[in-house]
Amino acid sequence: MTKLVVFASGNGSNFEAILQAIENKTLNASVVGLICDKAQAYCLIRAQQHHIPFAVFNRSDYDSKLEMDCAILRQVKAWQADWLILAGYMRLLTSLIITAYPKHIINIHPSLLPKYKGKDALGQALANHETILGVSIHYVDEGMDTGELIAQASFTITPDQDRDSVETTLHQLEHDLYPKVIGQLIKENL
Ligand code: GAR
């Protein structure tokens, strides 16, 4: 069984969508752990609810990013991860982790990359009066949302939609797309 380790910093709704897909048997994999960099993040509650092991890494506990990633790498190796799945992990990975999992680290980002990299991509797109929005899934490199694209999906917003409603549509798209793309990548790499 292919082993996934999910990385998240906040709510963890994409983490939950992956767990649901596994529970519904639409995704043939297992989540062997959750890496989180925020001790109060809701994704940790989700991990507990689903009996998924988790580990929290606080940046302030380490002298450097490299030391923190070294500890994270030890943990994902201990869990024997095949794939690292970034799902709202709001931190760049150092090359230490990236080179340890070539083409096996992916991220989901709430924009049609290469547009609107970084934080609050939806806010950036809305401020720019975009009407076609979307999500991207890409391999992770050292840059911020710069890795090779794997999949994208888009939707058109209607004039009556407020930010909350757009965000709901966007998350639904993410929750549908991410488990499917993970499943596809696993099949291609078997
Ligand atoms: C998602 O919308 C994801 O695309 C975004 O964070 C959100 C996490 O939501 N990721 C990025 O912006 C990465 N640059 P979640 O915690 O509910 O899954």
JSON list of N, CA and C and ligand atoms in Angstrom, two decimals, residues 7-17 42-43 46 86-91 107-111 113 116-122 134-136 138 144-145 167 170-171 174-175 178, ligand 1:
[
{"chain": "A", "resi": 7, "resn": "PHE", "atom": "N", "xyz": [1.29, 17.18, 4.78]},
{"chain": "A", "resi": 7, "resn": "PHE", "atom": "CA", "xyz": [1.81, 18.35, 5.48]},
{"chain": "A", "resi": 7, "resn": "PHE", "atom": "C", "xyz": [0.71, 19.41, 5.48]},
{"chain": "A", "resi": 8, "resn": "ALA", "atom": "N", "xyz": [0.37, 19.96, 6.65]},
{"chain": "A", "resi": 8, "resn": "ALA", "atom": "CA", "xyz": [-0.65, 21.01, 6.71]},
{"chain": "A", "resi": 8, "resn": "ALA", "atom": "C", "xyz": [-0.31, 21.99, 7.82]},
{"chain": "A", "resi": 9, "resn": "SER", "atom": "N", "xyz": [-0.84, 23.21, 7.68]},
{"chain": "A", "resi": 9, "resn": "SER", "atom": "CA", "xyz": [-0.58, 24.26, 8.69]},
{"chain": "A", "resi": 9, "resn": "SER", "atom": "C", "xyz": [-1.85, 24.76, 9.35]},
{"chain": "A", "resi": 10, "resn": "GLY", "atom": "N", "xyz": [-3.01, 24.42, 8.79]},
{"chain": "A", "resi": 10, "resn": "GLY", "atom": "CA", "xyz": [-4.22, 25.08, 9.28]},
{"chain": "A", "resi": 10, "resn": "GLY", "atom": "C", "xyz": [-5.41, 24.16, 9.40]},
{"chain": "A", "resi": 11, "resn": "ASN", "atom": "N", "xyz": [-6.47, 24.53, 8.71]},
{"chain": "A", "resi": 11, "resn": "ASN", "atom": "CA", "xyz": [-7.75, 23.84, 8.84]},
{"chain": "A", "resi": 11, "resn": "ASN", "atom": "C", "xyz": [-7.68, 22.36, 8.47]},
{"chain": "A", "resi": 12, "resn": "GLY", "atom": "N", "xyz": [-7.03, 22.05, 7.38]},
{"chain": "A", "resi": 12, "resn": "GLY", "atom": "CA", "xyz": [-6.87, 20.64, 7.01]},
{"chain": "A", "resi": 12, "resn": "GLY", "atom": "C", "xyz": [-8.04, 20.04, 6.26]},
{"chain": "A", "resi": 13, "resn": "SER", "atom": "N", "xyz": [-8.81, 20.87, 5.56]},
{"chain": "A", "resi": 13, "resn": "SER", "atom": "CA", "xyz": [-9.96, 20.30, 4.83]},
{"chain": "A", "resi": 13, "resn": "SER", "atom": "C", "xyz": [-9.48, 19.43, 3.66]},
{"chain": "A", "resi": 14, "resn": "ASN", "atom": "N", "xyz": [-8.35, 19.77, 3.06]},
{"chain": "A", "resi": 14, "resn": "ASN", "atom": "CA", "xyz": [-7.82, 18.91, 1.99]},
{"chain": "A", "resi": 14, "resn": "ASN", "atom": "C", "xyz": [-7.28, 17.60, 2.56]},
{"chain": "A", "resi": 15, "resn": "PHE", "atom": "N", "xyz": [-6.66, 17.68, 3.71]},
{"chain": "A", "resi": 15, "resn": "PHE", "atom": "CA", "xyz": [-6.23, 16.47, 4.44]},
{"chain": "A", "resi": 15, "resn": "PHE", "atom": "C", "xyz": [-7.44, 15.56, 4.66]},
{"chain": "A", "resi": 16, "resn": "GLU", "atom": "N", "xyz": [-8.52, 16.16, 5.13]},
{"chain": "A", "resi": 16, "resn": "GLU", "atom": "CA", "xyz": [-9.74, 15.39, 5.39]},
{"chain": "A", "resi": 16, "resn": "GLU", "atom": "C", "xyz": [-10.29, 14.78, 4.10]},
{"chain": "A", "resi": 17, "resn": "ALA", "atom": "N", "xyz": [-10.25, 15.55, 2.99]},
{"chain": "A", "resi": 17, "resn": "ALA", "atom": "CA", "xyz": [-10.77, 15.04, 1.71]},
{"chain": "A", "resi": 17, "resn": "ALA", "atom": "C", "xyz": [-9.96, 13.82, 1.26]},
{"chain": "A", "resi": 42, "resn": "TYR", "atom": "N", "xyz": [-6.24, 23.19, 13.34]},
{"chain": "A", "resi": 42, "resn": "TYR", "atom": "CA", "xyz": [-7.38, 22.27, 13.39]},
{"chain": "A", "resi": 42, "resn": "TYR", "atom": "C", "xyz": [-7.08, 20.94, 12.70]},
{"chain": "A", "resi": 43, "resn": "CYS", "atom": "N", "xyz": [-6.14, 20.93, 11.77]},
{"chain": "A", "resi": 43, "resn": "CYS", "atom": "CA", "xyz": [-5.80, 19.66, 11.11]},
{"chain": "A", "resi": 43, "resn": "CYS", "atom": "C", "xyz": [-5.35, 18.60, 12.12]},
{"chain": "A", "resi": 46, "resn": "ARG", "atom": "N", "xyz": [-8.35, 16.83, 13.33]},
{"chain": "A", "resi": 46, "resn": "ARG", "atom": "CA", "xyz": [-8.79, 15.87, 12.30]},
{"chain": "A", "resi": 46, "resn": "ARG", "atom": "C", "xyz": [-7.94, 14.61, 12.35]},
{"chain": "A", "resi": 86, "resn": "LEU", "atom": "N", "xyz": [1.60, 18.06, 0.24]},
{"chain": "A", "resi": 86, "resn": "LEU", "atom": "CA", "xyz": [1.41, 19.36, 0.91]},
{"chain": "A", "resi": 86, "resn": "LEU", "atom": "C", "xyz": [-0.03, 19.83, 0.69]},
{"chain": "A", "resi": 87, "resn": "ALA", "atom": "N", "xyz": [-0.71, 20.07, 1.79]},
{"chain": "A", "resi": 87, "resn": "ALA", "atom": "CA", "xyz": [-2.13, 20.44, 1.72]},
{"chain": "A", "resi": 87, "resn": "ALA", "atom": "C", "xyz": [-2.33, 21.63, 2.67]},
{"chain": "A", "resi": 88, "resn": "GLY", "atom": "N", "xyz": [-1.99, 22.81, 2.18]},
{"chain": "A", "resi": 88, "resn": "GLY", "atom": "CA", "xyz": [-2.10, 23.99, 3.03]},
{"chain": "A", "resi": 88, "resn": "GLY", "atom": "C", "xyz": [-0.93, 24.10, 4.00]},
{"chain": "A", "resi": 89, "resn": "TYR", "atom": "N", "xyz": [0.23, 23.60, 3.61]},
{"chain": "A", "resi": 89, "resn": "TYR", "atom": "CA", "xyz": [1.44, 23.75, 4.44]},
{"chain": "A", "resi": 89, "resn": "TYR", "atom": "C", "xyz": [2.11, 25.05, 3.99]},
{"chain": "A", "resi": 90, "resn": "MET", "atom": "N", "xyz": [2.09, 26.05, 4.86]},
{"chain": "A", "resi": 90, "resn": "MET", "atom": "CA", "xyz": [2.44, 27.41, 4.44]},
{"chain": "A", "resi": 90, "resn": "MET", "atom": "C", "xyz": [3.90, 27.74, 4.73]},
{"chain": "A", "resi": 91, "resn": "ARG", "atom": "N", "xyz": [4.77, 26.85, 4.28]},
{"chain": "A", "resi": 91, "resn": "ARG", "atom": "CA", "xyz": [6.20, 27.00, 4.54]},
{"chain": "A", "resi": 91, "resn": "ARG", "atom": "C", "xyz": [6.95, 26.37, 3.37]},
{"chain": "A", "resi": 107, "resn": "ASN", "atom": "N", "xyz": [2.02, 19.70, -4.20]},
{"chain": "A", "resi": 107, "resn": "ASN", "atom": "CA", "xyz": [1.33, 20.76, -3.46]},
{"chain": "A", "resi": 107, "resn": "ASN", "atom": "C", "xyz": [0.07, 21.15, -4.21]},
{"chain": "A", "resi": 108, "resn": "ILE", "atom": "N", "xyz": [-0.91, 21.61, -3.46]},
{"chain": "A", "resi": 108, "resn": "ILE", "atom": "CA", "xyz": [-2.10, 22.19, -4.08]},
{"chain": "A", "resi": 108, "resn": "ILE", "atom": "C", "xyz": [-2.10, 23.68, -3.77]},
{"chain": "A", "resi": 109, "resn": "HIS", "atom": "N", "xyz": [-2.47, 24.47, -4.78]},
{"chain": "A", "resi": 109, "resn": "HIS", "atom": "CA", "xyz": [-2.44, 25.93, -4.62]},
{"chain": "A", "resi": 109, "resn": "HIS", "atom": "C", "xyz": [-3.71, 26.52, -5.22]},
{"chain": "A", "resi": 110, "resn": "PRO", "atom": "N", "xyz": [-4.32, 27.48, -4.51]},
{"chain": "A", "resi": 110, "resn": "PRO", "atom": "CA", "xyz": [-5.64, 27.98, -4.95]},
{"chain": "A", "resi": 110, "resn": "PRO", "atom": "C", "xyz": [-5.58, 29.08, -6.00]},
{"chain": "A", "resi": 111, "resn": "SER", "atom": "N", "xyz": [-4.86, 28.84, -7.08]},
{"chain": "A", "resi": 111, "resn": "SER", "atom": "CA", "xyz": [-4.89, 29.78, -8.21]},
{"chain": "A", "resi": 111, "resn": "SER", "atom": "C", "xyz": [-4.50, 29.03, -9.46]},
{"chain": "A", "resi": 113, "resn": "LEU", "atom": "N", "xyz": [-1.93, 28.76, -11.48]},
{"chain": "A", "resi": 113, "resn": "LEU", "atom": "CA", "xyz": [-0.50, 29.10, -11.61]},
{"chain": "A", "resi": 113, "resn": "LEU", "atom": "C", "xyz": [-0.12, 29.14, -13.09]},
{"chain": "A", "resi": 116, "resn": "TYR", "atom": "N", "xyz": [-0.65, 34.39, -9.39]},
{"chain": "A", "resi": 116, "resn": "TYR", "atom": "CA", "xyz": [-0.98, 34.49, -7.96]},
{"chain": "A", "resi": 116, "resn": "TYR", "atom": "C", "xyz": [-0.32, 33.43, -7.08]},
{"chain": "A", "resi": 117, "resn": "LYS", "atom": "N", "xyz": [0.97, 33.47, -7.05]},
{"chain": "A", "resi": 117, "resn": "LYS", "atom": "CA", "xyz": [1.73, 32.58, -6.16]},
{"chain": "A", "resi": 117, "resn": "LYS", "atom": "C", "xyz": [1.65, 33.14, -4.74]},
{"chain": "A", "resi": 118, "resn": "GLY", "atom": "N", "xyz": [1.99, 32.30, -3.77]},
{"chain": "A", "resi": 118, "resn": "GLY", "atom": "CA", "xyz": [2.15, 32.77, -2.39]},
{"chain": "A", "resi": 118, "resn": "GLY", "atom": "C", "xyz": [0.85, 32.83, -1.61]},
{"chain": "A", "resi": 119, "resn": "LYS", "atom": "N", "xyz": [0.89, 33.68, -0.57]},
{"chain": "A", "resi": 119, "resn": "LYS", "atom": "CA", "xyz": [-0.23, 33.72, 0.38]},
{"chain": "A", "resi": 119, "resn": "LYS", "atom": "C", "xyz": [-1.47, 34.40, -0.22]},
{"chain": "A", "resi": 120, "resn": "ASP", "atom": "N", "xyz": [-2.63, 34.00, 0.26]},
{"chain": "A", "resi": 120, "resn": "ASP", "atom": "CA", "xyz": [-3.93, 34.56, -0.12]},
{"chain": "A", "resi": 120, "resn": "ASP", "atom": "C", "xyz": [-4.06, 34.73, -1.64]},
{"chain": "A", "resi": 121, "resn": "ALA", "atom": "N", "xyz": [-3.83, 33.63, -2.34]},
{"chain": "A", "resi": 121, "resn": "ALA", "atom": "CA", "xyz": [-3.92, 33.66, -3.80]},
{"chain": "A", "resi": 121, "resn": "ALA", "atom": "C", "xyz": [-5.33, 34.06, -4.25]},
{"chain": "A", "resi": 122, "resn": "LEU", "atom": "N", "xyz": [-6.34, 33.60, -3.52]},
{"chain": "A", "resi": 122, "resn": "LEU", "atom": "CA", "xyz": [-7.71, 33.95, -3.90]},
{"chain": "A", "resi": 122, "resn": "LEU", "atom": "C", "xyz": [-7.92, 35.46, -3.75]},
{"chain": "A", "resi": 134, "resn": "GLY", "atom": "N", "xyz": [-9.29, 29.22, -10.19]},
{"chain": "A", "resi": 134, "resn": "GLY", "atom": "CA", "xyz": [-9.04, 27.79, -10.23]},
{"chain": "A", "resi": 134, "resn": "GLY", "atom": "C", "xyz": [-8.00, 27.34, -9.24]},
{"chain": "A", "resi": 135, "resn": "VAL", "atom": "N", "xyz": [-7.63, 26.08, -9.37]},
{"chain": "A", "resi": 135, "resn": "VAL", "atom": "CA", "xyz": [-6.64, 25.48, -8.48]},
{"chain": "A", "resi": 135, "resn": "VAL", "atom": "C", "xyz": [-5.58, 24.77, -9.32]},
{"chain": "A", "resi": 136, "resn": "SER", "atom": "N", "xyz": [-4.40, 24.66, -8.75]},
{"chain": "A", "resi": 136, "resn": "SER", "atom": "CA", "xyz": [-3.29, 23.99, -9.42]},
{"chain": "A", "resi": 136, "resn": "SER", "atom": "C", "xyz": [-2.67, 22.96, -8.48]},
{"chain": "A", "resi": 138, "resn": "HIS", "atom": "N", "xyz": [0.94, 20.84, -8.27]},
{"chain": "A", "resi": 138, "resn": "HIS", "atom": "CA", "xyz": [2.27, 20.88, -8.90]},
{"chain": "A", "resi": 138, "resn": "HIS", "atom": "C", "xyz": [3.29, 20.14, -8.04]},
{"chain": "A", "resi": 144, "resn": "MET", "atom": "N", "xyz": [8.55, 29.31, -4.39]},
{"chain": "A", "resi": 144, "resn": "MET", "atom": "CA", "xyz": [7.19, 29.46, -3.86]},
{"chain": "A", "resi": 144, "resn": "MET", "atom": "C", "xyz": [6.18, 29.21, -4.98]},
{"chain": "A", "resi": 145, "resn": "ASP", "atom": "N", "xyz": [5.56, 28.02, -4.96]},
{"chain": "A", "resi": 145, "resn": "ASP", "atom": "CA", "xyz": [4.54, 27.65, -5.96]},
{"chain": "A", "resi": 145, "resn": "ASP", "atom": "C", "xyz": [5.08, 27.71, -7.39]},
{"chain": "A", "resi": 167, "resn": "GLU", "atom": "N", "xyz": [-14.98, 31.00, -2.15]},
{"chain": "A", "resi": 167, "resn": "GLU", "atom": "CA", "xyz": [-14.06, 30.14, -1.41]},
{"chain": "A", "resi": 167, "resn": "GLU", "atom": "C", "xyz": [-14.63, 28.73, -1.27]},
{"chain": "A", "resi": 170, "resn": "LEU", "atom": "N", "xyz": [-14.21, 26.98, -4.54]},
{"chain": "A", "resi": 170, "resn": "LEU", "atom": "CA", "xyz": [-12.80, 26.65, -4.72]},
{"chain": "A", "resi": 170, "resn": "LEU", "atom": "C", "xyz": [-12.40, 25.42, -3.89]},
{"chain": "A", "resi": 171, "resn": "HIS", "atom": "N", "xyz": [-12.84, 25.41, -2.65]},
{"chain": "A", "resi": 171, "resn": "HIS", "atom": "CA", "xyz": [-12.49, 24.27, -1.80]},
{"chain": "A", "resi": 171, "resn": "HIS", "atom": "C", "xyz": [-13.12, 22.98, -2.31]},
{"chain": "A", "resi": 174, "resn": "GLU", "atom": "N", "xyz": [-10.98, 21.75, -4.99]},
{"chain": "A", "resi": 174, "resn": "GLU", "atom": "CA", "xyz": [-9.74, 21.18, -4.43]},
{"chain": "A", "resi": 174, "resn": "GLU", "atom": "C", "xyz": [-10.00, 19.78, -3.88]},
{"chain": "A", "resi": 175, "resn": "HIS", "atom": "N", "xyz": [-11.09, 19.65, -3.10]},
{"chain": "A", "resi": 175, "resn": "HIS", "atom": "CA", "xyz": [-11.36, 18.38, -2.43]},
{"chain": "A", "resi": 175, "resn": "HIS", "atom": "C", "xyz": [-11.67, 17.27, -3.43]},
{"chain": "A", "resi": 178, "resn": "TYR", "atom": "N", "xyz": [-7.80, 16.90, -5.71]},
{"chain": "A", "resi": 178, "resn": "TYR", "atom": "CA", "xyz": [-6.53, 16.46, -5.10]},
{"chain": "A", "resi": 178, "resn": "TYR", "atom": "C", "xyz": [-6.48, 14.93, -4.94]},
{"chain": "B", "resi": 1, "resn": "GAR", "atom": "C1", "xyz": [-6.04, 25.44, 0.39]},
{"chain": "B", "resi": 1, "resn": "GAR", "atom": "O1", "xyz": [-6.91, 26.30, -0.30]},
{"chain": "B", "resi": 1, "resn": "GAR", "atom": "C2", "xyz": [-4.74, 25.29, -0.36]},
{"chain": "B", "resi": 1, "resn": "GAR", "atom": "O2", "xyz": [-4.90, 25.35, -1.76]},
{"chain": "B", "resi": 1, "resn": "GAR", "atom": "C3", "xyz": [-3.97, 26.48, 0.14]},
{"chain": "B", "resi": 1, "resn": "GAR", "atom": "O3", "xyz": [-4.26, 26.53, 1.51]},
{"chain": "B", "resi": 1, "resn": "GAR", "atom": "C4", "xyz": [-5.59, 26.07, 1.71]},
{"chain": "B", "resi": 1, "resn": "GAR", "atom": "C5", "xyz": [-5.58, 25.06, 2.83]},
{"chain": "B", "resi": 1, "resn": "GAR", "atom": "O4", "xyz": [-6.89, 24.71, 3.20]},
{"chain": "B", "resi": 1, "resn": "GAR", "atom": "N1", "xyz": [-2.55, 26.35, -0.10]},
{"chain": "B", "resi": 1, "resn": "GAR", "atom": "C6", "xyz": [-1.76, 27.36, -0.40]},
{"chain": "B", "resi": 1, "resn": "GAR", "atom": "O5", "xyz": [-2.13, 28.52, -0.46]},
{"chain": "B", "resi": 1, "resn": "GAR", "atom": "C7", "xyz": [-0.30, 26.97, -0.67]},
{"chain": "B", "resi": 1, "resn": "GAR", "atom": "N2", "xyz": [0.43, 28.05, -1.23]},
{"chain": "B", "resi": 1, "resn": "GAR", "atom": "P1", "xyz": [-7.13, 23.46, 4.13]},
{"chain": "B", "resi": 1, "resn": "GAR", "atom": "O6", "xyz": [-6.19, 23.60, 5.33]},
{"chain": "B", "resi": 1, "resn": "GAR", "atom": "O7", "xyz": [-8.56, 23.56, 4.54]},
{"chain": "B", "resi": 1, "resn": "GAR", "atom": "O8", "xyz": [-6.83, 22.22, 3.34]}
]
